[in-house]
Amino acid sequence: MKLRSRRWQVPALIALAAAGAAGAAQAAMTESAARRFLDQASFGPTDATVAAAMATNRAGWLAQQFTLANSDYSGYAYMDPNPTVGCPTGSATTCRRDNYTIFPLQRQCFENALVNPDQLRQRVALALSEILVTSGQQIRQPYAMANYQRIFLADAFTNFRQILQDVTLSPAMGNYLNMANNAKGNPARGTTANENYGREVLQLFSVGLVMLNPDGSAQLDGHGAPLPTYSQAVVEGYSSAFTGWTYPPRAGSTAKFGDPVDFEGPMIAFASQHDETAKTLLAGVMLPPNQTPAADLKGALDSIFNHPNVGPFIGRRLIQQLVTSNPSPAYVARVTAAFDAAPRGDMKHVIRAILLDPEASAPAAPSTFGKLREPIVQLTRLFRALGGSSDGVWLLQQASALGEPVFSPATVFNFYPPDYALPDDPGLLGPTFGVYNASTAFVLSGALATALSANGVSADPTVAGATGSRIDLGAWQGLAATPSSLVAQINRVLFAGTMSPTLQSTVASASLTQPASNPLARVRAALFVAVMSPEYLVEH
């Protein structure tokens, strides 16, 4: 069979990536450039983070971020998986919410995103959590999901091979995609190894369904059809390779296969439950018979990690999460080259390649560049830009109403599919538009109006230490008497100086709908029109 694919010189791509990134990386940033960069690399710019970025450059800011301590998630202890045991009759009315839903963790995610300095680590961790998905709809205990999300915080700057390892042996993933207690097949009983994790780790977490060129385009056969990455036999090979693992035992108990659900520590293996036959993997790799569970797992993950699809598949997904929904093939190829460079899979290399690429700072095709911000980031960005404060309760509620309850998507495919096409332009992808429609637009308008209200949102009395959510617009009121000054400040802080003349005029007119005697109302009216505009909602 004759293949139609391109020839690629990886060393040349690496050199191109390095040369292109060097100029953007070392150049001093204007305020506008710093705000755009921090939109991509954090949960939104603040005056302080903009000043810090301008004091160095893109490469320098990334280098500083790589050294910052991990925010982490704290305060989540083991709780018996049975709610009637953990929350017996007479318990506080909040016991089940706080111990059998991931509400506390979701709230802390927003708290950390608003104020903690390790912005790049947190933003990359969120992106990874939306690629290698588990869900609070099944992993309901906060300590369990906290342990899973800690993988991405801890491994954000390590290596993708380490991420694959830690995700595969996570009891949360084992529970979610059925690798925990996945026993070898028994022909006498007509049972086979569970294929759930063996399939999804290929389809969604690493290589995808079709063979890719380094630029992310599909490799085609002689008839123009995409070449599949793997067959059903390969799925069965990985599923068998992943047999024999179970939950770690509780302290003081004896480990056994079929251990009760526990999410502390990685899963453990039992050779007696592991399939010891030879296994067919990706690209014709074969695992020999009679290997231990650990040896088969290592061989399986190594074969995935070394497959040429991983660089373009994961690289493109991360570009979509951080920078733009429709990266050019050349952009994807440069990120692939960074992934493939020694040491292969180095996350710092990949992150630098994504955020320092010339296309990220000066897109070659601005009409197709950008992305609709996901609801989590819409909310954090507004609060960070305007100096708001929140305990995370209200932000979590609004993100959920907007279709993105953090860490709790409806399926393993995330909140929205990465290949979601714009309804009015199928040639362009707009993944986040998968959760944005007339209904959620109405919800968003209400959320933004509440965020900009004078009183904010009161603290939830059922949440210990709650402070509520509020944006103080007092410092803006002095601008209300002069609409042009108010619009200029909105343009600087929220639009990085890119607001169109038409929108500037509309925002100024909105402010004048309120009397001069009520400067706060003028500020709120102007801000509301600005942040509900397509120019604001879509990050360029």
XYZ file of C-alpha atoms in Angstrom:
540
model
C 0.000 0.000 0.000
C 1.417 3.387 -0.971
C 1.254 6.035 1.770
C 0.751 9.720 1.166
C 2.635 11.462 3.940
C 5.240 14.177 4.214
C 8.925 13.881 4.865
C 10.111 15.757 7.906
C 13.553 16.763 9.060
C 13.186 16.885 12.855
C 16.535 18.658 13.453
C 15.491 21.389 11.022
C 12.138 21.775 12.805
C 13.890 22.059 16.157
C 16.176 24.745 14.759
C 13.197 26.604 13.309
C 11.344 26.418 16.611
C 14.372 27.652 18.514
C 15.024 30.522 16.115
C 11.411 31.643 16.041
C 10.964 31.409 19.778
C 14.197 33.159 20.611
C 13.099 36.525 19.281
C 9.736 36.467 21.040
C 11.240 35.037 24.202
C 13.943 37.638 24.700
C 12.077 40.750 23.563
C 10.876 43.189 26.189
C 7.102 43.246 26.424
C 4.816 46.216 26.192
C 1.931 46.273 28.632
C -0.414 45.061 25.904
C 1.894 42.178 24.998
C 2.312 41.215 28.654
C -1.440 41.090 29.174
C -1.931 38.892 26.107
C 0.887 36.590 27.205
C -0.538 36.243 30.710
C -3.955 35.444 29.243
C -2.332 32.373 27.725
C -0.055 31.411 30.619
C -2.135 32.157 33.715
C -5.663 32.501 35.013
C -5.652 36.123 33.894
C -3.377 39.144 34.191
C -3.326 41.463 37.178
C -1.544 44.781 37.408
C 1.105 43.130 39.589
C 1.712 40.160 37.284
C 1.802 42.444 34.244
C 4.474 44.591 35.897
C 6.481 41.479 36.782
C 6.272 40.153 33.227
C 7.301 43.512 31.765
C 10.310 43.619 34.105
C 11.717 40.514 32.415
C 10.528 38.873 29.172
C 8.529 35.842 28.155
C 11.381 33.391 28.671
C 12.335 34.991 31.956
C 8.789 34.892 33.283
C 8.486 31.198 32.398
C 11.827 30.461 34.073
C 10.596 32.144 37.255
C 7.334 30.221 37.162
C 9.165 26.915 36.796
C 10.800 27.524 40.190
C 7.680 28.409 42.215
C 6.318 26.061 44.851
C 3.285 23.948 44.065
C -0.047 25.344 45.291
C -1.234 21.802 46.041
C -4.553 20.889 47.623
C -4.727 20.483 51.371
C -7.106 19.342 54.075
C -8.469 16.169 52.489
C -8.295 13.080 54.673
C -9.475 9.536 54.007
C -13.140 8.942 54.654
C -14.907 5.590 54.601
C -16.370 5.114 51.109
C -19.779 4.297 52.599
C -21.619 7.581 53.323
C -23.733 5.955 56.003
C -20.507 5.176 57.871
C -18.764 8.472 57.217
C -21.875 10.530 57.865
C -23.999 8.553 60.327
C -27.345 9.741 61.600
C -26.870 12.943 63.550
C -23.993 14.244 61.411
C -23.920 17.846 60.279
C -26.180 18.556 57.334
C -23.078 19.460 55.310
C -21.277 16.180 56.018
C -22.147 14.504 52.735
C -21.442 17.607 50.667
C -18.031 18.064 52.273
C -16.971 14.397 52.260
C -18.877 12.700 49.446
C -18.801 15.342 46.729
C -15.778 17.188 45.372
C -17.277 20.564 46.316
C -14.433 21.453 48.752
C -11.774 20.705 46.147
C -13.567 22.593 43.387
C -13.856 25.606 45.669
C -10.160 25.450 46.546
C -9.250 25.241 42.871
C -10.816 28.663 42.339
C -9.223 30.092 45.476
C -5.785 28.971 44.334
C -6.316 30.225 40.795
C -7.266 33.690 41.991
C -4.394 34.397 44.367
C -1.567 31.852 44.311
C 1.609 32.815 42.432
C 2.261 29.481 40.629
C -0.087 30.528 37.849
C 1.612 28.628 35.027
C 1.689 25.359 36.969
C -1.996 25.660 37.865
C -3.027 26.572 34.322
C -1.082 23.677 32.768
C -2.475 21.317 35.423
C -6.033 22.337 34.542
C -5.292 21.776 30.849
C -3.886 18.309 31.546
C -6.875 17.439 33.727
C -9.126 18.198 30.753
C -7.126 15.862 28.510
C -6.462 12.918 30.853
C -9.955 13.002 32.306
C -11.562 11.577 35.405
C -14.774 12.991 36.836
C -16.260 13.960 40.161
C -19.487 12.422 38.935
C -17.885 9.056 39.719
C -14.843 9.930 41.886
C -16.972 11.683 44.461
C -14.788 11.862 47.565
C -12.680 15.025 47.774
C -9.566 13.254 49.057
C -9.726 10.906 46.050
C -10.018 13.637 43.433
C -7.465 15.810 45.256
C -4.934 12.980 44.991
C -5.643 12.667 41.270
C -5.368 16.395 40.554
C -2.126 16.544 42.534
C -0.599 14.435 39.754
C -0.941 17.307 37.303
C 0.296 19.938 39.736
C 3.321 17.801 40.632
C 4.057 16.619 37.073
C 3.200 19.766 35.094
C 6.890 20.547 34.587
C 8.291 16.994 34.542
C 7.913 14.626 31.594
C 4.874 13.288 29.758
C 6.117 9.740 30.386
C 5.906 10.462 34.122
C 2.385 11.812 33.675
C 1.345 8.627 31.854
C 2.839 6.500 34.619
C 1.201 8.381 37.471
C -2.183 8.608 35.768
C -2.181 4.905 34.869
C -1.452 3.814 38.450
C -3.779 6.348 40.051
C -6.584 4.560 41.918
C -8.903 7.359 40.806
C -8.212 6.560 37.165
C -8.320 2.856 38.028
C -11.803 3.344 39.412
C -12.998 5.670 36.657
C -11.884 3.556 33.679
C -11.956 0.114 35.304
C -8.256 -0.733 35.458
C -8.544 -1.334 39.206
C -9.412 -5.019 39.785
C -9.093 -5.742 36.074
C -8.303 -9.475 36.141
C -6.900 -11.555 33.298
C -9.407 -13.258 31.040
C -10.762 -16.682 31.897
C -11.660 -18.689 28.767
C -13.479 -21.307 30.831
C -15.813 -18.635 32.135
C -15.894 -16.684 28.886
C -14.387 -13.536 30.467
C -11.820 -11.174 28.971
C -9.793 -8.276 30.292
C -11.714 -5.014 30.622
C -10.857 -2.777 27.640
C -11.936 0.575 29.031
C -8.580 2.005 30.095
C -6.664 0.167 27.367
C -8.817 1.917 24.765
C -9.072 5.407 26.249
C -5.371 5.755 27.060
C -4.798 5.384 23.313
C -7.771 7.248 21.867
C -7.920 10.220 24.245
C -4.779 10.407 26.365
C -1.887 9.900 23.952
C -2.035 8.966 20.249
C -5.565 9.401 18.906
C -7.460 7.406 16.321
C -5.488 8.206 13.142
C -1.819 8.360 12.257
C -0.515 11.923 12.317
C 2.192 13.875 10.596
C 4.282 16.063 12.912
C 2.079 19.042 11.967
C -1.034 17.262 13.243
C -2.465 16.452 9.831
C -3.690 12.947 9.144
C -1.573 10.465 7.244
C -3.523 9.085 4.293
C -3.448 5.841 2.379
C -3.379 5.600 -1.407
C -7.130 6.185 -1.545
C -7.042 9.344 0.567
C -8.439 7.697 3.706
C -6.847 8.343 7.120
C -4.638 5.564 8.415
C -5.845 4.174 11.749
C -3.394 4.344 14.627
C -4.320 0.953 16.061
C -6.557 -2.072 15.666
C -8.865 -3.929 18.018
C -6.061 -6.449 18.570
C -3.874 -3.635 19.884
C -6.616 -2.496 22.279
C -6.831 -6.054 23.545
C -3.047 -6.151 23.919
C -2.969 -3.073 26.129
C -6.000 -4.194 28.093
C -4.256 -7.482 28.876
C -1.000 -5.702 29.706
C -2.841 -3.623 32.306
C -4.372 -6.583 34.182
C -3.595 -7.529 37.764
C -3.735 -4.132 39.506
C -5.885 -3.262 42.501
C -6.346 -0.553 45.112
C -3.648 -0.029 47.754
C -4.541 -1.525 51.138
C -5.443 0.620 54.096
C -2.769 0.889 56.779
C -2.753 -2.208 58.964
C -4.721 -4.381 56.528
C -3.432 -7.218 54.352
C -3.258 -6.508 50.646
C -5.360 -8.708 48.378
C -6.694 -8.556 44.854
C -10.102 -6.957 44.909
C -9.161 -4.665 47.800
C -11.887 -2.217 48.824
C -11.797 1.171 47.138
C -9.020 3.355 48.512
C -7.427 6.358 46.839
C -4.261 6.855 48.895
C -1.126 5.922 46.973
C -0.673 4.154 43.634
C -2.339 0.867 42.773
C -0.515 -2.390 43.510
C -0.183 -5.552 41.399
C -0.943 -9.241 41.863
C 0.852 -11.537 39.430
C -1.793 -14.251 39.865
C -4.372 -11.957 38.243
C -2.108 -10.762 35.422
C -2.317 -12.026 31.850
C 1.096 -13.556 31.068
C 0.524 -14.225 27.373
C 2.368 -12.302 24.632
C 0.711 -9.035 23.664
C 0.527 -6.979 20.451
C 0.997 -3.245 20.972
C 1.310 -0.112 18.839
C 3.531 -0.069 15.753
C 4.111 -3.824 15.873
C 5.723 -3.809 19.320
C 5.320 -7.156 21.059
C 5.428 -7.840 24.784
C 6.926 -11.273 25.427
C 5.074 -13.847 27.515
C 5.624 -14.561 31.201
C 6.374 -10.988 32.263
C 5.413 -9.456 35.607
C 2.586 -6.896 35.809
C 5.169 -4.141 36.358
C 7.260 -5.203 33.357
C 4.223 -5.351 31.074
C 2.999 -1.990 32.317
C 6.403 -0.423 31.677
C 6.609 -1.925 28.213
C 3.075 -0.815 27.376
C 3.594 2.762 28.543
C 6.992 3.006 26.855
C 5.439 1.909 23.563
C 2.760 4.580 23.870
C 5.182 7.302 24.910
C 7.575 6.564 22.018
C 4.866 6.519 19.355
C 5.304 9.430 16.883
C 1.686 10.547 17.327
C 2.130 11.657 20.938
C 3.948 14.906 20.144
C 1.404 16.290 17.658
C -1.612 14.836 19.483
C -0.794 16.159 22.963
C 0.938 19.276 21.658
C -2.091 20.348 19.661
C -4.429 19.711 22.575
C -2.284 21.871 24.865
C -2.100 24.650 22.261
C -5.886 24.589 22.070
C -6.174 24.783 25.849
C -3.688 27.621 26.306
C -3.458 29.681 23.112
C -5.724 29.111 20.115
C -8.352 26.671 18.885
C -6.960 26.561 15.333
C -3.162 26.454 15.441
C -1.445 26.411 12.080
C 0.208 23.169 10.976
C 3.589 24.890 11.298
C 2.852 25.829 14.928
C 1.891 22.239 15.756
C 5.026 20.970 13.992
C 7.268 23.248 16.040
C 5.688 22.031 19.276
C 6.026 18.425 18.087
C 9.725 19.053 17.466
C 10.079 20.311 21.034
C 8.301 17.211 22.359
C 10.505 14.914 20.287
C 13.763 16.633 21.259
C 15.943 15.055 23.931
C 14.855 14.398 26.555
C 11.703 13.310 24.770
C 8.463 14.485 26.365
C 10.042 17.168 28.568
C 7.082 19.301 29.647
C 9.170 22.450 30.102
C 10.325 22.147 26.490
C 6.735 21.729 25.341
C 5.394 24.609 27.428
C 8.143 26.933 26.219
C 7.488 25.916 22.626
C 3.768 26.638 22.967
C 3.968 29.958 24.792
C 7.108 31.364 23.146
C 6.124 30.478 19.602
C 5.868 33.501 17.291
C 2.325 32.495 16.389
C 1.252 32.842 20.025
C 2.381 36.480 20.195
C 1.920 37.537 16.553
C -0.468 35.181 14.746
C 0.137 34.811 11.031
C -3.612 34.478 10.407
C -5.305 36.747 12.973
C -8.785 36.147 11.548
C -8.640 32.500 12.620
C -6.521 32.965 15.748
C -7.867 32.808 19.292
C -10.413 30.895 21.330
C -13.542 31.382 23.350
C -12.370 31.350 26.952
C -13.698 28.402 28.910
C -16.083 29.387 31.738
C -13.542 28.689 34.506
C -11.102 31.130 32.942
C -13.798 33.669 32.040
C -14.585 33.974 35.726
C -11.072 33.937 37.153
C -9.858 36.421 34.557
C -12.529 38.973 35.417
C -11.886 38.741 39.147
C -8.117 38.909 38.752
C -8.237 41.837 36.326
C -10.563 43.891 38.525
C -8.970 42.961 41.845
C -11.888 40.845 43.029
C -11.848 38.413 45.921
C -13.689 35.115 46.338
C -13.783 32.027 48.511
C -14.594 30.040 45.357
C -18.151 29.059 46.289
C -19.993 31.397 43.960
C -17.412 31.002 41.176
C -17.842 27.237 41.303
C -21.622 27.604 41.142
C -21.414 29.887 38.110
C -18.884 27.724 36.260
C -21.171 24.745 36.811
C -24.183 26.659 35.518
C -22.106 27.561 32.456
C -21.388 23.908 31.698
C -17.978 23.538 33.308
C -18.120 22.173 36.872
C -14.390 21.959 37.468
C -13.038 18.364 37.669
C -16.497 16.936 36.991
C -17.212 16.565 33.263
C -20.100 14.396 32.170
C -17.884 11.999 30.186
C -14.260 11.033 29.595
C -14.387 13.310 26.523
C -14.158 16.398 28.771
C -16.653 19.242 29.008
C -16.378 19.904 25.274
C -14.770 17.955 22.403
C -11.488 19.320 20.964
C -12.820 18.883 17.424
C -16.081 20.804 17.951
C -16.624 22.852 14.763
C -18.207 26.297 14.709
C -21.811 25.899 13.485
C -21.586 28.850 11.091
C -18.082 27.973 9.854
C -17.399 24.208 9.910
C -13.880 24.881 8.642
C -12.934 26.345 12.026
C -12.818 24.607 15.365
C -14.214 26.194 18.502
C -14.038 23.558 21.253
C -15.345 25.802 24.023
C -18.391 26.687 21.949
C -19.465 23.141 22.802
C -20.713 24.538 26.128
C -21.734 27.993 24.890
C -25.205 28.575 23.480
C -28.157 30.913 23.914
C -28.989 29.417 27.286
C -25.481 29.672 28.733
C -25.080 33.153 27.256
C -28.080 34.197 29.322
C -26.574 32.556 32.410
C -23.266 34.308 31.746
C -24.956 37.702 31.503
C -26.534 37.150 34.903
C -23.257 35.985 36.420
C -21.335 38.973 35.108
C -24.027 41.393 36.255
C -23.855 39.878 39.737
C -20.055 39.979 39.782
C -20.141 43.696 38.957
C -22.910 44.517 41.429
C -22.259 46.847 44.319
C -22.769 44.271 47.057
C -21.242 41.194 45.463
C -22.235 37.777 46.802
C -22.553 37.088 50.519
C -20.648 34.304 52.234
C -22.297 30.897 52.423
C -22.867 30.314 56.154
C -22.550 26.540 55.703
C -18.937 26.815 54.460
C -16.251 27.197 57.104
C -14.193 30.339 56.577
C -16.351 31.559 53.698
C -15.908 35.201 52.709
C -18.184 35.495 49.689
C -17.279 36.992 46.313
C -16.910 40.674 45.519
C -15.298 43.067 43.073
C -14.658 46.534 44.531
C -15.100 49.127 41.781
C -14.442 52.116 44.038
C -11.193 53.026 42.281
C -13.022 53.206 38.950
C -15.648 55.726 39.986
C -13.373 58.711 39.470
C -13.325 57.908 35.743
C -17.103 57.915 35.360
C -17.412 61.633 34.714
C -15.332 61.310 31.543
C -16.526 58.392 29.404
C -13.418 58.463 27.225
C -11.192 57.992 30.281
C -13.384 55.168 31.570
C -13.307 53.425 28.194
C -9.538 53.852 27.947
C -9.074 52.136 31.316
C -11.407 49.282 30.360
C -9.528 48.921 27.084
C -6.180 48.758 28.888
C -7.140 46.381 31.700
C -9.579 44.024 29.997
C -8.684 44.213 26.290
C -4.908 44.758 26.335
C -5.521 47.858 24.214
C -7.234 45.984 21.373
C -10.821 47.217 21.754
C -12.287 48.237 18.412
C -13.454 51.847 17.872
C -17.019 50.569 17.468
C -16.983 48.816 20.814
C -15.338 51.808 22.482
C -18.200 53.976 21.281
C -20.791 51.443 22.434
C -19.239 51.173 25.903
C -19.058 54.940 26.257
C -22.720 55.234 25.287
C -23.638 52.531 27.823
C -22.003 54.526 30.614
C -24.042 57.589 29.679
C -27.303 55.706 30.168
C -26.694 56.211 33.894
C -26.804 59.613 35.613
C -23.576 61.451 36.412
C -24.742 61.524 40.037
C -24.276 57.739 40.213
C -20.697 57.075 39.078
C -20.756 53.451 40.234
C -23.769 52.734 38.034
C -21.935 54.300 35.092
C -18.885 52.122 35.688
C -21.005 48.988 36.036
C -22.956 49.728 32.840
C -19.783 50.277 30.855
C -18.060 47.200 32.222
C -21.072 44.974 31.661
C -21.373 45.881 27.993
C -17.629 45.449 27.573
C -17.381 41.991 29.164
C -20.438 40.629 27.373
C -19.038 41.611 23.971
C -17.655 38.961 21.600
C -14.412 40.941 21.526
C -13.968 40.232 25.229
C -15.300 36.697 25.416
C -13.043 35.481 22.610
C -9.371 35.683 23.504
C -7.246 36.969 20.598
